[in-house]
Structure formats: structure tokens, C-alpha cells
Amino acid sequence: MKRTDINIPSEVLRRVYETMLRVRKIEERVAELVSKKEIKCPVHLYIGQEAVATGVCANLQRDDYVFSTHRSHGHYIAKGGNIKSLMAELYGKETGCSRGRGGSMHLASPEVGLPGSSAIVAGTIPLAVGAALAFSIQKRNAVSVVFFGDGAVNEGTFYESLNFASLKKLPVIFICENNLYSTHMPISDCLANTDIYKKADIFNMPGIRIDGNGVVEIYKAAKEAVDNARKGGGPILIECMTYRWRGHVGPNDDIDKGLRSQEELDCWMNRCPIKRLEKNLLKDGILSESERIQVYKEIEKEVEDALLFAKESPYPDPNEDKFYNGVFKS
Amino acid sequence: MRKISYVQAINEALHQVIERDKQIFIIGQGVTSPWYVGTTTVGLIDRFGQERIIDTPVSENTVTGAAIGAALAEMRPIVVHPRMDFMYYALDQIANHAATWHYMFGGQLSVPLTIWGIINRGGEQAAQHSQALQAIFTHIPGLKVVMPSNPYDAKGLLVASIKDDNPVVYIDDRWLYEYVGDVPEEIYTVPIGKGVIRRKGKDVTVVAISYMVNEAIKASEVLEKEGLNVEVLDLRSLKPLDENLLLDSVKKTGRLIIADGGWKTCGIGAEISAKIAESNIFKELKAPIIRVSLLDVPAPASSVLEKAYYRKAEDIVSAVRKNLEV
Ligand SMILES: Cc1ncc(C[n+]2csc(CCOP(=O)(O)OP(=O)(O)O)c2C)c(N)n1
Ligand SMILES: [Mg+2]
């Protein structure tokens, strides 16, 4: 695919910056709450990877679909999910986006085009293909995006999905967030060929690798991919090189467990996607220092409001009838 | 006798069998990880190296198929699935391949494979990180299924599974890992297909498996104070099932409660109930059978829902009282 140079409007850059910051602030707060055992469900934090979800989703319409994984907070927020409902879900409350039934790994917000997140590795990859199949049958102009990790590339359904999407020229954007680890295992212990983007080639579809910490680059690549898929140009695999600052699950960093090094983490923290964009926005006069402070304040308040909402919300009713009521649509 | 925990018993069994038999190796996700499979595999990698302690990418179907293939090439693999929920990806290999191979080729071949699935639930992990799938595997002809409830059986049944020439699904439960009990230091086996009476009683039989055995024992202690005499039968093997032990106990008490940590519909309780219904003992039942099992609902996240969802000793106590109308 030919890469064109796209000029990103200032207001888009501002919006992208705010979204990344919102993801970061929520995640940092959630990390504290997990440490304090206020949030009890298993939480996989997205800190460090914010640019990927943000840069991709900034190109999507509300009725485009996004499918997510166990590490779903960033995708949910970037697609426009309500953060009060997110926080309430983490607290296991009835007002949560999944009514307290799913927890952190199972966020959904169908009204903004997020029909679910699966904690089964690679579980949503074929679902995204199926949604795209539906869009093509319906002659809708929508695209289907699936986020998944480098670990998911080890499941057979990943390859089957690429093949089927390419065969039928479906409007699917496969976004692989390569954060170099799958639970406790570095990618080199999992994949015989760690160039994930090259796996597209065998299925006759484009595959590219980009800097997953550069939101502008991600935005541009995603824009091209989305425009192309909307026009019937078929699927693409985009591998975004990034890093999670926290451990696989929970607020710690997994350095204590001997799974990775402080130097590696420091190196990636120096490449913070948010700081990087912020510096450029300040330099280019798109954001002033006082506006920056204002944005921080507003987002911090949003987060505290969401937290208050979650805390004050009621728990689900554990009465047995209520259980059965939820199993089938009536 | 020496006392160790359930998780230590599994670890010890693995160390001893892998050391003794060059055909045995372990393969699956997390066998070198500090948390993935609890501490069941601690020390294995340092002692036996990467050739026999194989941590794998997230490829359940292929890894299970590869273990079956190795079993056809004169190895005796143990394939581990750190959660039963992830075994659905491997179900084709287990059901269509491991389970059929001996029969389908007229007995020429066999698959000496231990398929180890861990139940790991609670802690608001929700529907895809909670499942207890013993009924599914028990349904499939060609698989043996065992579920140890204490440290002694955890070791003895694991060794028996590994020594068996057929595919055996060995299912343990992380809720049991810290339970401590008597475990001999030497290698021994617990026979597959034999249940055991954990507590003798005359008023009512509680057939329990795995985690629910301990809950049944707790329940029987509560009920004893009320003058009720509960017999607790630990099934240990779901297939083959110790029918004689079951029928004898129910014949004696005339009452049956089944406590299982899986879903109710088509669960182990349904099979045991049917066995009784098909036998002569059916007419000697003094009250309807009661199943204590999970609601037919995916596991919820919220802890208030979890609390109502999972079955504990008090649910067995209520079931016994209801059965006895006391
Ligand atoms: C089918 C299945 N196998 C194993 C797991 C356990 N597990 C949860 S996350 C994960 C690693 C996923 O790595 P990756 O896809 O790179 O995503 P990341 O966690 O790095 O975001 C694994 C193996 C699972 N959830 N589902
Ligand atoms: Mg990863």
C-alpha cells in the first residue's frame, strides 16, 4: 500500500491528546485502587500503549466496530465508552457497562460500536471478521477493527482469520499490539519469526509494522487502512510496536518477578506516547501551557466523578431469579 | 505420616515421575512461570531442563495435538492447561483424536497421555476464567476422568494417570491447593475408578467430588451436632465410576445428595442420579435426590454475585435438611 502524507487538523491532535491522557489518568487511578483492593477483579493495565487504541479509533465512526481483549480499558475509552460505566464495572456494580457480570476483561458498549471484549486469547479475531462479513452483506460502509496482542498470533484462529478476511476482501483492520510479552514469556520464546506484520504476506494482504508509541504515525496508517477498507480494498494487518509499563496483570511491573529488566522498562518509559505528543503540541502552539494544565484538571475531575459514581452505585441483586434472567434474551 | 499441601503433593509427584521415567515430559503454558500454574511446577525446569519441561506459546490446540503425537511415538506426556476454560481450543484434539485413537484403529494403538486441566475460579474472574468442565470430558468415550479432593489423592491419582496407557483427564482445583494432609514420600498410585467413603454414616449419602468433598465433610460436622449421620462418598474418578460403592451406600441410607462444582444440567449429578434411577435401589429411595451444583449460568464477575453462585458447605447442609425434612 502506498503511504500518503496526511495533514492532521489541530483539533484532531488535541482530541487525540486528551483521549490518551484520559486513558492514562484512569489507568493510574485504577492501579492505585487495585493495590488498595478496592477493585477486586483481575485488571490488565494499558499504560504505555495508549497511542495505539487512540490513534486507530480517532479514525472510526460510531457504527464502525471495535473488538477488544482482556486488556480492554484503552480500546473502550478510545471508542467513546462512558467512563462512569467503566469504573462501575470494575467495582462490580449494577451500573457497570456489563452490569457487573463481566469485570475489567469484559467491557462492551454496543451503542458506541464496541460489541465486546474476550479474555480468551485471539477469541475476538474471528468475530471481527464476521462483523465485517455482515457489513459487506449489508452493503454498509462500516469497518471492523480488532485489537489483539503478540501472544494471540500463536493461536490458529489468527491465521484462519487473516486468510478468510483476505479471501473475501472483508473490511477488517487487524491491529496487533506487539508489547513484546505474552504473560511471562518474551516474544522470542513464542514466535519462530517475530516479524508479525510479515504474516499477512502469505495471505496476500498488506501488512505493515509501525511505531506503536507514535500516535501521529498510528493515526495516519489507520486512516489509510480505514479509508481503503471502506472503499472495498480489503483487510490489512498493522503491527504496532509498543510496551506495557505494568506487569501482565495488576499494578506491579513484573521486574520483581524477574521477568524483565528495569533498563528495558526505563527505555520504553522514555518513549512515552503522551509526553511525546504533548511536547510537539506545545512546540507547535496547538496547546498552550495553561491549556495543558486545564486539560489535566478536567480529566482528573472526570476520573474522580466516575469513581464517585462507581462507589455510590448499587451492587447487582444476588437473588437467584435475577441470575437466570440474565442468561437468555427474553 | 508426613503432611504436605495439595500443591506440594502435585509438585512432588511430578518431580518423582519425571526423574524415574525418561518417557515422561510435561508441556503446556506456564510450566516455567512463577504464577501461572500455582507452584505445581516449581523446580522442574532447573532440575530437568527445557527438553522435558516445555513452556509453550498460547497454542492450546496444537500443543495438545503435539502431546498426543508424542504419545504415539513412545513418550508419556503430561499436557497442562492452566485453566479449563482454555481447553475448548484443545477439545478437538482431545475428543476427536486422543479419545478415539485406540478404538478407531481396532486396538492397535494407544495414547498414554495425561491431560491436566486446572480449575481456577473466584476472585471476580468472570465467565471465561472460571469453568469446571468435568462433565464435558466425562461424556466423551475413550477418556478417563479423575478429580482428587485431597493431597494424598492429588499425588496418587496423578501418578496413576501418568502410568495409565489411556488418555486420562486429571482435574485439580486451585481452591484446594493449600489443603494439607498425609502424603507418603515414596511413589504410589491411587486406583482410577475407585471411590472412597470419607465419612461413614447411616442417614443420608452425600456423593461429592473434588472441592465439594471438603465442603461435604464440613457440612457433615455441622449436621452431626444436630444428630444427623451423614455418609460422605468421595467419587475420585468420574470415569470409570465406582458404581458398586455408590449403590451400596445409597442402598444403606436410602437418601442421596450429589455435590459437584460444575453446572447442573447434564452434569455429573445428572449421571449419578440416572444410575440410581436405573437400578433396583431406586425404589428404596426415601426422598427425591437433590443436586447441589452451579446454577446454569456463566460465572459472574461481581463478588456479590459470585458469593451466591458458588456452592459451599451450607448449601449441602440445606440440601440434607430438605431431604430429611428436618
Ligand atoms: C486461550 C487462552 N489461553 C491462555 C490465556 C491466558 N492468557 C491471558 S493473557 C495471555 C497473554 C496474551 O498476550 P498478548 O496476546 O500478547 O496480550 P497482552 O497481554 O500482551 O496484551 C495469556 C496467555 C487466555 N486468556 N486464553
Ligand atoms: Mg503481548
XYZ file of C-alpha atoms and ligand atoms in Angstrom:
683
model
C 0.000 0.000 0.000
C 1.274 3.471 -0.865
C 1.683 5.749 2.124
C 0.379 9.247 1.534
C 1.204 12.126 3.782
C -1.855 13.276 5.616
C -2.165 16.578 7.359
C -3.857 16.096 10.687
C -6.072 19.006 11.756
C -5.100 20.646 15.063
C -8.416 19.840 16.700
C -7.903 16.154 15.938
C -4.470 16.288 17.527
C -5.949 17.978 20.570
C -8.656 15.358 20.823
C -6.165 12.532 20.440
C -4.000 14.053 23.158
C -6.923 14.326 25.540
C -8.019 10.756 24.877
C -4.571 9.350 25.572
C -4.369 11.383 28.735
C -7.817 10.181 29.810
C -6.768 6.567 29.355
C -3.565 7.184 31.309
C -5.225 9.001 34.189
C -7.937 6.395 34.575
C -5.437 3.572 34.444
C -3.166 5.158 37.028
C -6.099 5.656 39.350
C -7.292 2.108 38.739
C -3.797 0.821 39.552
C -3.989 2.515 42.965
C -7.431 1.101 43.588
C -6.289 -2.395 42.697
C -3.373 -2.054 45.122
C -5.800 -0.995 47.812
C -8.000 -3.981 46.920
C -10.920 -1.665 46.281
C -11.098 -3.119 42.798
C -11.060 -6.890 43.086
C -11.349 -8.204 39.552
C -8.177 -9.034 37.599
C -7.033 -5.890 35.789
C -4.670 -5.754 32.795
C -3.410 -2.211 32.502
C -2.870 -0.424 29.207
C -0.411 2.193 30.480
C 2.256 2.754 27.827
C 0.132 1.527 24.938
C -2.353 4.432 24.822
C -1.320 5.663 21.384
C -2.482 2.500 19.625
C -6.157 2.488 20.607
C -6.321 6.263 20.421
C -4.672 6.677 17.038
C -6.768 3.941 15.465
C -10.158 4.822 16.972
C -9.782 8.522 16.095
C -10.465 7.414 12.519
C -13.606 5.474 13.264
C -17.270 6.339 13.128
C -19.649 5.337 15.853
C -21.050 2.435 13.812
C -17.657 1.021 12.958
C -16.954 -1.929 15.211
C -14.075 -2.452 17.581
C -13.396 -5.808 19.243
C -11.141 -5.996 22.237
C -9.226 -8.296 24.564
C -8.505 -8.832 28.245
C -6.556 -5.548 28.128
C -9.605 -3.583 27.123
C -9.814 -0.276 29.013
C -7.930 1.737 26.386
C -9.992 0.414 23.496
C -13.210 1.097 25.365
C -12.287 4.668 26.214
C -10.893 5.453 22.775
C -14.043 4.167 21.086
C -16.070 6.523 23.227
C -17.253 4.268 26.052
C -18.662 6.013 29.094
C -16.064 6.159 31.835
C -18.562 6.127 34.680
C -19.859 2.804 33.383
C -16.272 1.587 33.064
C -15.396 2.436 36.637
C -18.648 0.942 37.907
C -17.885 -2.279 36.021
C -14.504 -2.525 37.705
C -16.294 -2.176 41.027
C -18.710 -4.968 40.096
C -21.733 -2.684 40.207
C -25.118 -2.949 38.511
C -24.452 0.381 36.755
C -21.318 -1.008 35.096
C -21.179 -1.313 31.324
C -21.665 -5.081 31.669
C -23.849 -4.768 34.765
C -21.110 -6.153 36.969
C -21.212 -9.524 35.219
C -18.042 -9.117 33.177
C -15.474 -7.083 35.083
C -12.363 -5.494 33.625
C -11.763 -8.123 30.932
C -15.282 -7.904 29.524
C -16.154 -4.374 28.593
C -18.777 -3.715 25.971
C -20.559 -0.631 24.764
C -22.656 -1.550 21.737
C -24.060 1.976 21.462
C -20.598 3.259 20.535
C -19.612 0.291 18.387
C -17.869 -1.933 20.924
C -19.673 -5.280 20.834
C -17.415 -6.923 23.374
C -14.024 -7.926 24.719
C -12.890 -11.519 25.185
C -10.399 -12.830 27.706
C -9.806 -15.889 25.560
C -6.627 -15.066 23.682
C -7.471 -14.438 19.992
C -11.143 -15.033 20.779
C -12.404 -11.864 19.113
C -10.300 -12.062 15.944
C -12.828 -14.210 14.034
C -15.675 -12.143 15.482
C -14.261 -9.055 13.806
C -14.072 -10.989 10.551
C -17.710 -11.981 10.961
C -18.838 -8.429 11.642
C -17.027 -7.329 8.500
C -18.752 -10.128 6.613
C -22.083 -8.782 7.844
C -21.137 -5.240 6.792
C -20.309 -6.464 3.308
C -23.580 -8.431 3.013
C -25.486 -5.402 4.261
C -23.540 -3.138 1.881
C -22.824 -0.920 4.858
C -19.861 1.298 4.632
C -18.560 0.306 8.039
C -15.245 -1.266 9.011
C -14.428 -3.767 11.708
C -11.326 -3.387 13.847
C -9.829 -5.986 16.136
C -7.112 -5.308 18.672
C -5.036 -8.248 19.889
C -1.603 -8.875 21.327
C 1.522 -10.557 20.021
C 0.528 -13.588 22.087
C -2.665 -14.032 20.090
C -0.585 -14.616 16.968
C 0.176 -18.079 18.362
C -3.411 -19.232 18.071
C -4.507 -20.932 14.878
C -7.599 -18.779 14.541
C -5.396 -15.750 13.869
C -4.132 -17.319 10.640
C -7.518 -18.675 9.651
C -8.996 -15.222 10.172
C -6.390 -13.462 8.032
C -6.968 -15.967 5.268
C -10.732 -15.715 5.305
C -10.757 -11.918 5.513
C -8.324 -11.667 2.618
C -10.138 -14.315 0.583
C -13.420 -12.433 0.888
C -11.784 -8.981 0.820
C -13.545 -8.002 4.016
C -13.243 -4.597 5.666
C -11.233 -5.758 8.687
C -8.356 -3.893 10.271
C -6.222 -6.311 12.273
C -4.292 -4.324 14.861
C -1.603 -6.326 16.598
C -0.300 -4.547 19.678
C 3.132 -6.069 19.955
C 4.208 -5.276 23.509
C 6.916 -7.936 23.358
C 5.423 -10.194 26.016
C 2.732 -12.792 26.394
C 2.179 -13.176 30.146
C 5.590 -14.263 31.481
C 7.110 -15.056 28.093
C 9.112 -12.761 25.825
C 8.029 -12.859 22.218
C 11.238 -14.577 21.123
C 10.245 -17.599 23.233
C 6.899 -17.782 21.447
C 7.318 -16.964 17.778
C 9.801 -18.564 15.384
C 9.508 -15.436 13.263
C 8.857 -12.336 15.330
C 8.069 -10.118 12.331
C 4.358 -10.371 12.833
C 3.434 -7.961 10.033
C 5.060 -10.296 7.514
C 2.500 -12.977 8.260
C 0.000 -11.008 6.173
C 2.040 -11.631 3.070
C 1.284 -15.358 2.900
C -2.412 -14.485 2.755
C -1.983 -11.941 0.003
C -2.880 -8.981 2.106
C -0.865 -5.955 3.176
C 0.965 -5.997 6.481
C 2.913 -3.122 7.993
C 4.892 -2.503 11.150
C 4.759 0.910 12.786
C 5.884 2.652 15.942
C 3.141 1.937 18.432
C 4.187 4.814 20.642
C 3.845 7.444 17.923
C 0.207 8.405 17.822
C 0.576 10.542 14.698
C 2.074 7.681 12.748
C -0.609 5.329 14.002
C -3.334 7.804 13.129
C -2.047 8.147 9.594
C -1.592 4.438 8.999
C -5.028 3.690 10.400
C -6.642 6.428 8.342
C -5.258 5.000 5.160
C -6.276 1.485 6.161
C -9.798 2.506 7.154
C -10.370 4.592 4.016
C -9.121 1.743 1.890
C -11.264 -0.884 3.627
C -14.348 1.327 3.346
C -13.808 1.527 -0.388
C -13.751 -2.252 -0.633
C -9.966 -2.527 -0.653
C -9.932 -5.392 1.844
C -8.161 -6.108 5.106
C -4.779 -5.122 6.471
C -2.570 -6.244 9.336
C -0.926 -3.421 11.254
C 1.696 -4.369 13.820
C 2.241 -1.633 16.400
C 5.473 -1.933 18.385
C 4.795 -0.877 21.943
C 5.267 -1.823 25.584
C 3.163 -2.167 28.679
C 4.677 -0.354 31.620
C 2.974 -2.536 34.197
C 3.132 -6.297 34.541
C 0.880 -8.711 32.725
C -1.868 -8.368 35.306
C -2.217 -5.946 38.195
C -0.373 -2.771 39.140
C 3.192 -4.106 39.596
C 5.867 -4.158 36.933
C 6.930 -7.865 36.821
C 10.552 -6.765 37.335
C 10.270 -8.066 40.890
C 9.341 -11.443 39.412
C 12.476 -11.434 37.257
C 10.527 -11.432 34.025
C 12.055 -8.299 32.505
C 14.646 -5.658 33.269
C 14.489 -2.157 34.708
C 16.648 -0.901 31.808
C 14.133 -2.175 29.280
C 11.257 -0.520 31.119
C 13.169 2.769 31.522
C 13.960 2.804 27.840
C 10.275 2.459 26.931
C 9.156 4.958 29.560
C 11.438 7.475 27.899
C 9.396 6.940 24.783
C 6.116 7.820 26.497
C 3.498 8.314 23.764
C 1.726 11.062 25.662
C 4.780 13.141 26.574
C 5.939 12.844 23.008
C 2.771 14.312 21.516
C 2.481 16.874 24.297
C 5.947 18.225 23.551
C 5.081 18.667 19.891
C 1.725 20.259 20.592
C 3.349 22.772 22.929
C 6.135 23.441 20.453
C 3.730 23.949 17.544
C 1.460 26.188 19.580
C -1.502 23.817 19.297
C -1.594 23.601 23.075
C -0.500 26.299 25.499
C 0.950 25.566 28.929
C -2.119 26.955 30.649
C -4.395 24.876 28.417
C -2.337 21.819 29.252
C -2.852 22.408 32.959
C -6.538 22.941 32.332
C -6.856 19.654 30.392
C -5.135 17.767 33.194
C -7.503 19.258 35.746
C -10.596 18.497 33.719
C -9.597 14.910 33.124
C -8.666 14.380 36.750
C -12.080 15.654 37.726
C -13.781 13.361 35.187
C -11.932 10.425 36.720
C -12.879 11.356 40.277
C -16.510 11.837 39.232
C -16.520 8.410 37.619
C -15.018 6.901 40.733
C -17.609 8.518 42.956
C -20.344 7.256 40.660
C -18.932 3.735 40.865
C -18.640 3.782 44.632
C -22.137 5.100 45.155
C -23.781 2.720 42.698
C -25.674 -0.359 43.908
C -24.402 -3.918 43.601
C -26.274 -6.406 41.417
C -29.065 -8.339 43.106
C -27.767 -11.808 44.008
C -31.256 -13.297 44.246
C -31.371 -16.453 42.091
C -34.159 -15.336 39.762
C -32.080 -12.368 38.763
C -29.303 -14.755 37.795
C -31.426 -16.772 35.394
C -32.979 -13.658 33.937
C -29.662 -12.684 32.506
C -28.835 -15.870 30.626
C -31.172 -15.577 27.656
C -32.696 -12.589 25.960
C -36.382 -12.679 26.712
C 2.753 -39.707 58.264
C 4.329 -36.598 56.780
C 1.886 -33.792 55.990
C 2.185 -31.583 52.914
C -0.177 -29.419 50.904
C -2.133 -30.436 47.827
C 0.016 -28.237 45.583
C 3.202 -29.700 47.081
C 1.836 -33.194 46.535
C 1.376 -32.494 42.823
C 4.817 -30.966 42.602
C 6.395 -33.934 44.342
C 4.621 -36.422 42.077
C 5.905 -34.575 39.001
C 9.477 -34.495 40.305
C 9.435 -38.186 41.129
C 7.876 -39.499 37.929
C 9.896 -37.288 35.607
C 13.089 -38.323 37.356
C 12.282 -42.003 37.154
C 10.955 -42.360 33.643
C 12.646 -40.890 30.581
C 9.433 -41.205 28.578
C 7.683 -38.613 30.679
C 7.760 -34.933 29.881
C 5.499 -32.001 30.655
C 4.273 -29.498 28.106
C 1.916 -26.532 28.338
C 1.549 -22.892 29.164
C 3.206 -21.584 32.261
C 5.215 -24.592 33.416
C 8.186 -22.273 33.979
C 6.176 -19.308 35.215
C 6.124 -18.134 38.820
C 2.337 -17.892 38.973
C 0.588 -19.473 36.021
C 0.069 -22.984 37.368
C 0.340 -22.073 41.024
C 3.536 -23.593 42.377
C 2.828 -27.052 40.972
C 5.849 -26.997 38.674
C 8.382 -25.295 40.952
C 11.917 -26.587 40.498
C 11.175 -28.755 37.456
C 12.897 -26.561 34.894
C 16.078 -26.267 36.988
C 16.219 -29.984 37.507
C 15.154 -31.398 34.153
C 15.765 -28.579 31.669
C 13.869 -27.293 28.674
C 13.809 -30.594 26.852
C 11.377 -32.158 29.276
C 9.782 -29.097 30.848
C 8.317 -27.326 27.870
C 6.663 -23.955 28.296
C 4.671 -23.100 25.218
C 3.165 -20.275 23.228
C -0.592 -19.769 23.514
C -1.489 -22.573 21.087
C -3.660 -24.979 23.069
C -4.961 -26.980 20.141
C -1.573 -27.655 18.602
C 0.207 -28.210 21.893
C -2.378 -30.824 22.864
C -2.172 -32.443 19.452
C 1.604 -32.489 19.734
C 1.343 -34.234 23.094
C -0.895 -36.872 21.510
C 1.595 -37.278 18.679
C 4.436 -37.737 21.139
C 2.365 -40.330 22.983
C 2.071 -42.237 19.697
C 5.858 -42.125 19.465
C 6.566 -43.909 22.730
C 6.512 -40.985 25.117
C 4.191 -40.484 28.077
C 3.480 -36.758 28.021
C 1.636 -34.634 30.530
C -0.064 -31.713 28.809
C -1.155 -28.981 31.175
C -3.897 -26.403 30.705
C -3.633 -23.702 33.378
C -7.373 -23.166 33.201
C -10.077 -25.458 31.963
C -11.637 -22.527 30.070
C -8.710 -22.565 27.631
C -9.210 -26.270 26.898
C -12.053 -25.590 24.488
C -9.397 -24.682 21.937
C -7.944 -28.152 22.518
C -11.237 -30.012 22.567
C -10.920 -31.250 19.015
C -7.587 -32.889 19.713
C -8.823 -34.358 22.979
C -12.200 -35.656 21.774
C -11.591 -36.480 18.114
C -8.041 -37.707 18.439
C -6.808 -38.752 21.890
C -10.126 -40.310 22.874
C -10.764 -42.235 19.653
C -7.334 -43.473 18.665
C -7.341 -46.786 20.468
C -10.811 -47.890 19.411
C -10.863 -46.429 15.913
C -7.812 -48.398 14.848
C -9.054 -51.624 16.306
C -6.860 -51.532 19.378
C -3.549 -51.333 17.535
C -2.553 -48.062 19.134
C -2.993 -46.273 22.416
C -2.432 -42.777 23.712
C -0.759 -42.824 27.136
C -1.386 -39.168 27.850
C -2.241 -37.182 30.955
C -4.370 -34.175 30.127
C -4.124 -31.980 33.185
C -6.760 -29.249 33.474
C -6.808 -26.800 36.350
C -9.970 -25.235 37.725
C -9.237 -21.652 38.682
C -12.190 -19.511 39.685
C -13.445 -16.896 42.088
C -11.833 -13.503 42.572
C -14.225 -11.824 40.116
C -12.600 -13.528 37.144
C -15.927 -13.922 35.323
C -17.246 -16.319 32.724
C -14.127 -17.178 30.726
C -11.837 -17.739 33.707
C -13.909 -19.949 35.998
C -15.099 -23.090 34.365
C -15.246 -26.601 35.796
C -15.678 -28.820 32.734
C -15.543 -32.334 34.208
C -18.940 -33.244 32.768
C -17.869 -32.478 29.206
C -14.854 -34.768 29.385
C -16.755 -37.473 31.223
C -19.260 -37.516 28.374
C -16.622 -38.454 25.809
C -15.963 -42.195 25.328
C -12.286 -43.064 25.480
C -11.285 -40.639 28.210
C -10.843 -41.456 31.860
C -11.525 -38.578 34.239
C -10.204 -38.152 37.775
C -10.620 -35.360 40.332
C -8.579 -35.614 43.541
C -10.011 -33.921 46.615
C -7.022 -34.096 48.953
C -3.197 -34.146 48.891
C -2.923 -37.940 49.105
C -5.114 -38.454 46.063
C -3.601 -35.478 44.241
C -0.306 -37.335 44.169
C -1.617 -40.877 43.843
C -4.082 -40.138 41.067
C -1.533 -38.080 39.149
C 0.918 -40.966 39.216
C -1.861 -43.375 38.230
C -2.904 -41.113 35.345
C 0.632 -40.974 34.043
C 1.075 -44.745 34.328
C -2.225 -45.467 32.577
C -1.968 -46.442 28.918
C -5.006 -44.355 28.002
C -5.734 -40.647 27.906
C -6.670 -39.550 31.407
C -8.076 -36.125 32.162
C -6.694 -35.141 35.560
C -8.605 -32.200 37.014
C -7.453 -30.290 40.074
C -8.804 -27.160 41.687
C -6.803 -24.150 42.871
C -9.204 -23.747 45.763
C -7.682 -26.994 47.103
C -4.019 -26.078 46.705
C -3.394 -25.076 50.301
C -5.197 -28.034 51.886
C -2.717 -30.059 53.965
C -2.826 -33.797 54.508
C -0.910 -37.050 54.843
C 1.224 -37.897 51.825
C 3.770 -40.735 51.656
C 7.203 -39.691 50.430
C 7.551 -42.626 48.062
C 5.734 -43.025 44.743
C 2.346 -44.731 44.963
C -0.838 -44.832 42.958
C -4.488 -44.384 43.814
C -6.508 -46.699 41.580
C -8.502 -44.986 38.852
C -12.168 -45.991 39.059
C -12.321 -46.423 42.814
C -14.202 -44.073 45.101
C -13.844 -43.956 48.849
C -16.087 -43.382 51.848
C -14.628 -40.360 53.641
C -17.048 -40.482 56.497
C -19.335 -43.292 57.475
C -22.984 -42.510 58.144
C -26.423 -44.036 58.016
C -28.966 -41.254 57.484
C -28.050 -39.838 54.106
C -25.388 -40.280 51.410
C -23.617 -37.219 50.087
C -21.695 -38.075 46.929
C -19.136 -35.359 46.364
C -16.231 -34.707 44.061
C -13.119 -32.601 44.237
C -13.534 -29.381 46.170
C -17.053 -30.292 47.216
C -15.783 -33.282 49.233
C -14.280 -30.945 51.812
C -17.451 -28.903 51.839
C -19.430 -32.096 52.369
C -17.216 -33.076 55.296
C -17.715 -29.628 56.840
C -21.445 -29.972 56.290
C -21.461 -33.403 57.930
C -19.740 -31.957 61.007
C -22.407 -29.281 61.311
C -25.179 -31.842 60.865
C -23.650 -34.230 63.353
C -24.292 -31.674 66.072
C -27.955 -31.922 65.126
C -27.819 -35.692 65.494
C -27.726 -36.377 61.756
C -25.391 -39.015 60.491
C -24.092 -38.197 57.012
C -22.115 -40.599 54.823
C -19.662 -38.760 52.545
C -18.613 -40.615 49.421
C -15.681 -39.137 47.502
C -16.006 -40.351 43.937
C -12.383 -39.502 42.944
C -12.920 -40.932 39.443
C -15.805 -39.769 37.290
C -14.952 -42.293 34.615
C -14.825 -45.144 35.254
C -17.304 -44.516 38.051
C -17.329 -46.699 41.161
C -20.896 -47.872 40.765
C -20.781 -50.557 43.448
C -19.652 -48.169 46.134
C -22.359 -45.718 45.091
C -25.159 -48.273 45.040
C -24.106 -49.840 48.335
C -24.091 -46.522 50.127
C -27.432 -45.356 48.766
C -28.942 -48.744 49.475
C -27.876 -48.352 53.086
C -29.116 -44.772 53.621
C -31.974 -44.575 51.122
C -31.140 -40.927 50.565
C -28.852 -39.174 48.104
C -27.404 -35.686 47.749
C -24.854 -35.031 44.996
C -22.400 -32.172 45.421
C -20.486 -31.101 42.324
C -18.755 -27.849 41.384
C -19.974 -27.932 37.777
C -23.209 -26.795 36.151
C -26.383 -28.682 36.911
C -27.800 -29.596 33.518
C -26.214 -32.777 32.163
C -23.648 -32.532 34.930
C -22.130 -35.331 36.986
C -25.125 -35.183 39.316
C -27.425 -35.998 36.420
C -25.386 -39.081 35.568
C -25.268 -40.317 39.148
C -28.999 -39.718 39.573
C -29.664 -41.690 36.416
C -27.511 -44.555 37.653
C -29.664 -44.745 40.760
C -32.876 -44.363 38.768
C -31.847 -47.278 36.541
C -31.013 -49.543 39.474
C -33.128 -51.555 41.878
C -32.202 -49.192 44.632
C -34.440 -46.570 43.072
C -37.500 -47.968 44.805
C -35.757 -47.858 48.147
C -35.194 -44.100 47.998
C -36.990 -42.394 50.842
C -36.943 -38.942 49.286
C -36.099 -37.335 45.947
C -32.419 -36.935 45.079
C -31.029 -33.404 45.414
C -28.209 -31.978 43.330
C -26.017 -29.252 44.811
C -24.327 -27.701 41.795
C -23.856 -24.438 39.982
C -26.792 -22.564 38.529
C -26.997 -22.943 34.758
C -25.396 -19.563 34.353
C -21.954 -18.383 33.213
C -19.794 -17.303 36.160
C -20.410 -13.683 37.086
C -17.709 -11.159 37.976
C -19.129 -9.114 40.832
C -18.238 -10.655 44.187
C -21.808 -10.305 45.467
C -22.946 -12.491 42.584
C -20.038 -14.905 42.998
C -20.992 -15.414 46.594
C -24.458 -16.534 45.587
C -23.168 -18.538 42.628
C -20.593 -20.875 44.137
C -21.782 -23.704 46.355
C -20.407 -24.221 49.820
C -20.945 -26.401 52.904
C -24.078 -24.512 53.906
C -25.749 -25.420 50.625
C -25.087 -29.082 51.371
C -26.420 -28.616 54.896
C -29.639 -27.140 53.494
C -29.959 -29.926 50.942
C -29.599 -32.601 53.625
C -32.193 -30.912 55.836
C -34.568 -30.631 52.919
C -34.093 -34.269 52.007
C -34.698 -35.372 55.576
C -37.436 -32.801 56.069
C -35.894 -31.553 59.287
C -6.994 -19.306 25.137
C -6.246 -18.666 26.224
N -5.072 -19.183 26.613
C -4.374 -18.605 27.600
C -4.845 -17.489 28.223
C -4.072 -16.835 29.343
N -3.574 -15.541 28.894
C -4.197 -14.400 29.217
S -3.478 -13.074 28.504
C -2.305 -14.022 27.801
C -1.198 -13.428 27.005
C -1.668 -12.634 25.929
O -0.580 -11.991 25.380
P -0.830 -10.945 24.260
O -1.795 -11.504 23.279
O 0.484 -10.526 23.757
O -1.574 -9.747 25.010
P -1.005 -8.792 26.146
O -1.371 -9.410 27.447
O 0.451 -8.661 25.970
O -1.737 -7.520 25.951
C -2.492 -15.353 28.094
C -1.626 -16.426 27.617
C -6.080 -16.989 27.803
N -6.630 -15.913 28.391
N -6.749 -17.565 26.797
Mg 1.732 -9.045 24.374
